[in-house]
Short mmCIF file of C-alpha atoms in Angstrom, two decimals:
data_model
loop_
_atom_site.label_atom_id
_atom_site.label_comp_id
_atom_site.label_asym_id
_atom_site.label_seq_id
_atom_site.Cartn_x
_atom_site.Cartn_y
_atom_site.Cartn_z
CA UNK A 650 -4.43 8.46 11.09
CA UNK A 651 -3.08 11.11 12.02
CA UNK A 652 -4.04 13.83 13.76
CA UNK A 653 -6.02 15.36 11.19
CA UNK A 654 -7.08 12.38 9.48
CA UNK A 655 -10.33 10.35 9.27
CA UNK A 656 -11.15 7.44 11.40
CA UNK A 657 -10.08 4.75 10.27
CA UNK A 658 -9.98 0.24 11.48
CA UNK A 659 -6.46 -0.65 13.13
CA UNK A 660 -6.36 -2.33 10.03
CA UNK A 661 -6.42 -1.40 6.57
CA UNK A 662 -6.98 -3.26 2.93
CA UNK A 663 -4.84 -2.68 -0.57
CA UNK A 664 -7.18 -3.64 -3.27
CA UNK A 665 -4.84 -3.29 -6.10
CA UNK A 666 -4.36 -7.14 -6.62
CA UNK A 667 -7.57 -7.47 -6.81
CA UNK A 668 -6.99 -5.90 -10.69
CA UNK A 669 -3.62 -5.22 -10.91
CA UNK A 670 0.27 -6.82 -11.07
CA UNK A 671 0.50 -10.66 -8.94
CA UNK A 672 -1.61 -13.00 -12.11
CA UNK A 673 -2.82 -12.68 -15.16
CA UNK A 674 -6.01 -11.18 -15.83
CA UNK A 675 -7.97 -14.67 -16.51
CA UNK A 676 -7.27 -15.93 -12.82
CA UNK A 677 -8.84 -12.90 -11.22
CA UNK A 678 -12.83 -13.54 -9.28
CA UNK A 679 -14.30 -9.94 -9.22
CA UNK A 680 -16.82 -12.21 -7.22
CA UNK A 681 -14.34 -12.99 -4.09
CA UNK A 682 -13.09 -9.94 -4.47
CA UNK A 683 -16.45 -8.21 -4.04
CA UNK A 684 -16.70 -10.51 -1.19
CA UNK A 685 -13.49 -9.41 0.08
CA UNK A 686 -14.28 -5.44 -0.03
CA UNK A 687 -17.80 -6.73 1.55
CA UNK A 688 -16.06 -8.91 4.56
CA UNK A 689 -12.94 -5.50 4.89
CA UNK A 690 -15.62 -3.49 6.49
CA UNK A 691 -17.86 -6.24 8.05
CA UNK A 692 -14.60 -6.67 9.97
CA UNK A 693 -14.28 -2.85 10.69
CA UNK A 694 -11.64 -2.12 8.38
CA UNK A 695 -12.48 0.67 6.65
CA UNK A 696 -8.95 1.96 5.00
CA UNK A 697 -9.64 1.22 1.35
CA UNK A 698 -6.60 1.89 -1.36
CA UNK A 699 -6.50 2.22 -4.42
CA UNK A 700 -4.86 3.96 -7.41
CA UNK A 701 -6.19 4.75 -10.69
CA UNK A 702 -2.87 3.29 -13.23
CA UNK A 703 -3.89 0.03 -10.78
CA UNK A 704 -5.15 -2.20 -14.15
CA UNK A 705 -5.40 0.84 -15.57
CA UNK A 706 -8.51 2.64 -14.84
CA UNK A 707 -10.43 -1.04 -13.40
CA UNK A 708 -9.29 -1.28 -9.89
CA UNK A 709 -11.02 2.28 -8.41
CA UNK A 710 -14.22 0.29 -11.20
CA UNK A 711 -13.81 -2.27 -8.19
CA UNK A 712 -14.17 -0.96 -5.64
CA UNK A 713 -16.95 1.15 -6.67
CA UNK A 714 -18.95 -1.41 -7.58
CA UNK A 715 -18.04 -2.95 -3.86
CA UNK A 716 -19.32 -0.59 -1.86
CA UNK A 717 -22.84 0.73 -3.82
CA UNK A 718 -24.68 0.79 -0.91
CA UNK A 719 -22.45 0.85 1.79
CA UNK A 720 -20.23 4.09 0.85
CA UNK A 721 -20.14 5.60 3.88
CA UNK A 722 -19.11 3.21 5.60
CA UNK A 723 -15.71 2.84 3.77
CA UNK A 724 -12.95 4.81 3.89
CA UNK A 725 -12.02 5.12 0.20
CA UNK A 726 -7.95 6.33 -0.71
CA UNK A 727 -6.74 7.00 -4.32
CA UNK A 728 -3.57 8.01 -5.94
CA UNK A 729 -2.79 9.54 -8.96
CA UNK A 730 0.72 10.72 -10.55
CA UNK A 731 1.53 7.56 -12.18
CA UNK A 732 0.38 6.68 -16.28
CA UNK A 733 0.32 3.37 -17.16
CA UNK A 734 2.53 3.14 -20.97
CA UNK A 735 1.86 -0.77 -20.91
CA UNK A 736 -0.94 -2.71 -19.15
CA UNK A 737 0.80 -5.47 -20.98
CA UNK A 738 3.62 -5.22 -19.76
CA UNK A 739 7.50 -5.81 -20.27
CA UNK A 740 10.18 -8.57 -18.87
CA UNK A 741 7.90 -10.22 -16.09
CA UNK A 742 4.21 -8.84 -17.20
CA UNK A 743 4.56 -6.56 -15.19
CA UNK A 744 2.10 -3.62 -15.93
CA UNK A 745 4.93 0.32 -17.71
CA UNK A 746 4.49 3.60 -16.07
CA UNK A 747 5.90 6.75 -15.55
CA UNK A 748 4.90 10.00 -13.92
CA UNK A 749 2.52 12.32 -15.02
CA UNK A 750 2.50 15.03 -12.22
CA UNK A 751 1.28 18.05 -14.02
CA UNK A 752 -1.92 19.98 -12.43
CA UNK A 753 -4.37 19.76 -15.32
CA UNK A 754 -3.19 15.21 -15.25
CA UNK A 755 -4.42 15.27 -11.74
CA UNK A 756 -7.50 17.68 -12.70
CA UNK A 757 -8.83 16.18 -15.07
CA UNK A 758 -7.47 12.79 -12.91
CA UNK A 759 -10.09 13.20 -10.37
CA UNK A 760 -13.25 12.68 -11.96
CA UNK A 761 -11.89 9.73 -14.35
CA UNK A 762 -11.37 8.77 -10.55
CA UNK A 763 -14.64 9.83 -9.00
CA UNK A 764 -16.60 8.21 -12.13
CA UNK A 765 -15.03 4.89 -11.54
CA UNK A 766 -15.66 5.34 -8.30
CA UNK A 767 -18.90 5.66 -8.20
CA UNK A 768 -18.43 8.23 -5.43
CA UNK A 769 -19.14 12.19 -4.58
CA UNK A 770 -15.54 12.63 -2.42
CA UNK A 771 -12.26 10.80 -1.55
CA UNK A 772 -12.27 10.38 1.66
CA UNK A 773 -7.32 10.93 1.38
CA UNK A 774 -6.67 11.23 -2.19
CA UNK A 775 -2.73 10.45 -2.55
CA UNK A 776 0.25 11.49 -4.81
CA UNK A 777 1.23 7.68 -5.88
CA UNK A 778 5.20 8.95 -6.76
CA UNK A 779 6.46 13.15 -7.33
CA UNK A 780 6.80 13.89 -11.37
CA UNK A 781 10.68 15.17 -11.32
CA UNK A 782 10.35 16.48 -13.96
CA UNK A 783 7.34 18.80 -12.03
CA UNK A 784 8.30 20.90 -9.15
CA UNK A 785 5.98 18.55 -5.92
CA UNK A 786 4.55 22.12 -5.20
CA UNK A 787 2.11 22.34 -8.90
CA UNK A 788 1.11 18.89 -8.29
CA UNK A 789 -0.42 19.11 -4.60
CA UNK A 790 -1.48 22.49 -5.62
CA UNK A 791 -4.05 21.15 -7.92
CA UNK A 792 -4.62 17.96 -5.09
CA UNK A 793 -5.44 21.33 -2.96
CA UNK A 794 -8.24 22.63 -5.43
CA UNK A 795 -10.40 19.36 -5.29
CA UNK A 796 -10.11 19.53 -1.40
CA UNK A 797 -11.17 23.08 -2.44
CA UNK A 798 -13.58 22.11 -4.62
CA UNK A 799 -14.78 19.00 -2.03
CA UNK A 800 -13.56 15.98 -4.96
CA UNK A 801 -11.54 15.52 -1.57
CA UNK A 802 -11.72 15.09 2.27
CA UNK A 803 -7.49 14.75 2.75
CA UNK A 804 -3.79 14.26 1.26
CA UNK A 805 -1.28 12.20 1.05
CA UNK A 806 1.38 11.27 -0.77
CA UNK A 807 3.09 8.36 -0.94
CA UNK A 808 7.63 7.01 -1.33
CA UNK A 809 8.91 10.83 -0.38
CA UNK A 810 11.49 11.95 2.07
CA UNK A 811 10.77 14.61 4.30
CA UNK A 812 12.10 17.69 2.35
CA UNK A 813 9.51 16.77 -0.03
CA UNK A 814 7.15 16.68 2.64
CA UNK A 815 7.57 20.08 4.06
CA UNK A 816 7.24 21.79 0.53
CA UNK A 817 3.90 20.17 0.54
CA UNK A 818 3.11 21.06 3.95
CA UNK A 819 3.64 23.94 2.50
CA UNK A 820 1.12 24.14 0.51
CA UNK A 821 -1.85 22.47 2.58
CA UNK A 822 -1.34 20.52 5.28
CA UNK A 823 -0.28 16.36 4.56
CA UNK A 824 -2.83 14.22 6.18
CA UNK A 825 -0.76 10.64 5.56
CA UNK A 826 2.38 9.69 4.12
CA UNK A 827 2.23 6.19 2.24
CA UNK A 828 5.47 3.87 2.16
CA UNK A 829 6.86 0.33 1.89
CA UNK A 830 7.55 -0.84 5.38
CA UNK A 831 7.39 -4.54 6.86
CA UNK A 832 10.09 -6.80 8.81
CA UNK A 833 11.78 -6.06 5.29
CA UNK A 834 12.26 -2.87 4.06
CA UNK A 835 12.58 -0.36 7.23
CA UNK A 836 14.36 2.60 5.24
CA UNK A 837 10.92 5.26 6.49
CA UNK A 838 12.87 4.39 10.28
CA UNK A 839 15.53 6.95 9.44
CA UNK A 840 13.24 10.29 8.23
CA UNK A 841 10.61 9.86 8.12
CA UNK A 842 8.34 7.90 10.56
CA UNK A 843 10.07 10.15 12.84
CA UNK A 844 8.98 13.23 10.92
CA UNK A 845 5.16 11.06 10.73
CA UNK A 846 5.57 10.91 14.08
CA UNK A 847 6.22 14.98 15.35
CA UNK A 848 3.78 16.47 12.93
CA UNK A 849 1.17 14.08 13.56
CA UNK A 850 0.93 13.03 10.33
CA UNK A 851 -0.02 8.43 9.56
CA UNK A 852 2.22 6.76 8.45
CA UNK A 853 -0.42 4.25 5.68
CA UNK A 854 2.62 1.10 5.50
CA UNK A 855 2.23 -0.61 1.93
CA UNK A 856 3.40 -4.13 1.52
CA UNK A 857 3.47 -4.89 4.93
CA UNK A 858 3.70 -8.22 4.45
CA UNK A 859 7.17 -8.21 2.52
CA UNK A 860 4.68 -9.79 -0.80
CA UNK A 861 3.89 -12.46 0.78
CA UNK A 862 7.53 -13.92 1.42
CA UNK A 863 6.95 -12.74 5.06
CA UNK A 864 4.56 -15.78 6.24
CA UNK A 865 6.20 -17.58 4.45
CA UNK A 866 4.48 -18.07 0.78
CA UNK A 867 7.60 -18.57 -1.22
CA UNK A 868 10.19 -21.04 -0.73
CA UNK A 869 11.54 -20.59 -4.58
CA UNK A 870 11.70 -18.33 -7.35
CA UNK A 871 9.53 -20.74 -9.25
CA UNK A 872 6.85 -20.58 -7.86
CA UNK A 873 5.75 -17.18 -8.31
CA UNK A 874 3.06 -16.87 -10.76
CA UNK A 875 3.69 -16.00 -14.35
CA UNK A 876 3.13 -12.50 -15.17
CA UNK A 877 3.92 -11.87 -11.53
CA UNK A 878 5.52 -8.46 -11.22
CA UNK A 879 8.20 -10.20 -8.08
CA UNK A 880 9.56 -11.79 -10.67
CA UNK A 881 11.38 -8.83 -11.85
CA UNK A 882 12.15 -7.65 -8.17
CA UNK A 883 15.30 -8.79 -6.84
CA UNK A 884 14.38 -10.56 -3.17
CA UNK A 885 12.97 -12.77 -5.40
CA UNK A 886 15.76 -13.55 -7.45
CA UNK A 887 16.25 -17.62 -6.98
CA UNK A 888 20.31 -16.58 -4.79
CA UNK A 889 18.34 -14.05 -2.64
CA UNK A 890 15.25 -15.78 -2.07
CA UNK A 891 17.26 -19.22 -0.67
CA UNK A 892 18.79 -15.95 1.50
CA UNK A 893 16.44 -14.66 2.83
CA UNK A 894 14.30 -17.89 3.54
CA UNK A 895 15.63 -17.31 7.79
CA UNK A 896 14.25 -13.96 7.59
CA UNK A 897 10.70 -15.22 6.71
CA UNK A 898 11.78 -18.48 9.44
CA UNK A 899 12.24 -15.92 12.25
CA UNK A 900 9.16 -14.33 12.11
CA UNK A 901 7.06 -18.22 11.61
CA UNK A 902 9.38 -19.00 15.33
CA UNK A 903 7.69 -15.80 16.38
CA UNK A 904 4.02 -17.22 15.91
CA UNK A 905 4.72 -20.59 16.73
CA UNK A 906 5.43 -19.95 19.73
CA UNK A 907 2.16 -16.96 20.47
CA UNK A 908 0.06 -18.94 18.68
CA UNK A 909 -0.47 -16.31 16.49
CA UNK A 910 -0.15 -16.89 12.33
CA UNK A 911 3.01 -14.59 10.93
CA UNK A 912 0.91 -12.23 9.17
CA UNK A 913 0.35 -11.33 12.26
CA UNK A 914 3.12 -11.27 13.78
CA UNK A 915 4.69 -9.03 10.97
CA UNK A 916 1.20 -6.57 10.91
CA UNK A 917 1.21 -6.33 15.21
CA UNK A 918 5.43 -5.66 14.81
CA UNK A 919 4.43 -2.66 12.28
CA UNK A 920 1.31 -1.46 15.27
CA UNK A 921 3.90 -1.33 17.87
CA UNK A 922 6.56 2.42 15.47
CA UNK A 923 4.31 4.70 16.45
CA UNK A 924 0.77 6.05 16.88
CA UNK A 925 -0.45 7.05 13.30
CA UNK A 926 -0.27 3.47 11.92
CA UNK A 927 -2.56 2.19 9.21
CA UNK A 928 -0.82 -0.80 7.40
CA UNK A 929 -2.67 -2.03 4.50
CA UNK A 930 -1.48 -5.57 3.02
CA UNK A 931 -3.37 -6.36 0.51
CA UNK A 932 -5.70 -9.86 -0.52
CA UNK A 933 -8.64 -11.40 -2.23
CA UNK A 934 -8.86 -14.20 -0.57
CA UNK A 935 -11.41 -14.09 2.84
CA UNK A 936 -9.45 -16.40 4.92
CA UNK A 937 -6.64 -14.03 4.24
CA UNK A 938 -8.69 -10.98 5.16
CA UNK A 939 -9.69 -12.35 8.09
CA UNK A 940 -5.48 -13.17 9.69
CA UNK A 941 -4.42 -9.56 8.93
CA UNK A 942 -7.97 -8.59 11.42
CA UNK A 943 -6.92 -10.60 14.01
CA UNK A 944 -3.27 -8.63 13.97
CA UNK A 945 -5.72 -5.54 15.71
CA UNK A 946 -5.62 -8.09 18.56
CA UNK A 947 -2.40 -9.72 19.09
CA UNK A 948 0.05 -7.94 21.63
CA UNK A 949 3.57 -8.86 21.71
CA UNK A 950 5.93 -9.85 24.56
CA UNK A 951 9.12 -7.40 24.79
CA UNK A 952 10.93 -9.96 23.74
CA UNK A 953 9.00 -11.17 20.67
CA UNK A 954 9.44 -7.97 20.22
CA UNK A 955 14.13 -7.49 20.51
CA UNK A 956 13.48 -10.59 17.92
CA UNK A 957 12.20 -9.40 15.52
CA UNK A 958 13.97 -6.00 15.89
CA UNK A 959 16.70 -7.47 15.96
CA UNK A 960 16.47 -9.90 12.45
CA UNK A 961 18.60 -9.18 9.60
CA UNK A 962 18.05 -7.16 6.88
CA UNK A 963 17.04 -8.71 3.13
CA UNK A 964 19.91 -8.99 0.51
CA UNK A 965 18.58 -7.76 -2.86
CA UNK A 966 16.62 -4.53 -3.34
CA UNK A 967 13.42 -3.12 -3.56
CA UNK A 968 13.19 -2.25 -7.08
#
């Protein structure tokens, strides 16, 4: 993961959806989620990403229980910097959160995360979002204290600008940057990705499958489950979603002619975008997990990549 980060599997696992954002608590099956985490480790999917705000707190607790007896096989990535305002959610049912980058919050939060994760160290401790009311140097400095204390081994950022990366790096090395990056979200290609490549910083694309859209999982707004955060996102509103179906169709066309799945095509395209890229698709489904992991062995032709590069931008903003 970058030139200074830990060694991880080519594909990672985002654990958020096991506890948060895409369905109701009554629809979640912890036993299946634990089984998927174990399956991930067996497949070499060693980077597992969570955050204290997922749940809140319950996703870290789930991961801590799942890794009992297998902690040394996993690279745990968790985050700090967001707090839940209303876990029951606002319009659309998604939990509401706010930024908190105060140093005192960081110091308390990492100790709480260590307890929930049932571990004595976090492999990658990430700033979930920069708090606009707190200089990043103050937040990052408190996170660097955790490295000095042995509570965290590496530090990462999420959804940041190049300027913010540079400011943080003056305090402590930046191991990784996590950003939304996929065939329909390419903003990081302009500045953040080149900067990471130049400076040996790992890039962790989240939502690399377009929150399920790129694999053809949804063709209508009405197919989205109740309390699903995608119901609040502009790209998934009915008119936009209908207009965006052509994007998923083009991914499917490449998949059909290569004998791969759309998920594997989308993930493999990301892996070709530069070194040190580790996508972290989220799933709680064992079949989808194995499918995602298979992208590590796929190679695409120049023609396939050209067709994917030419896919149009989606209609609708990310948020």
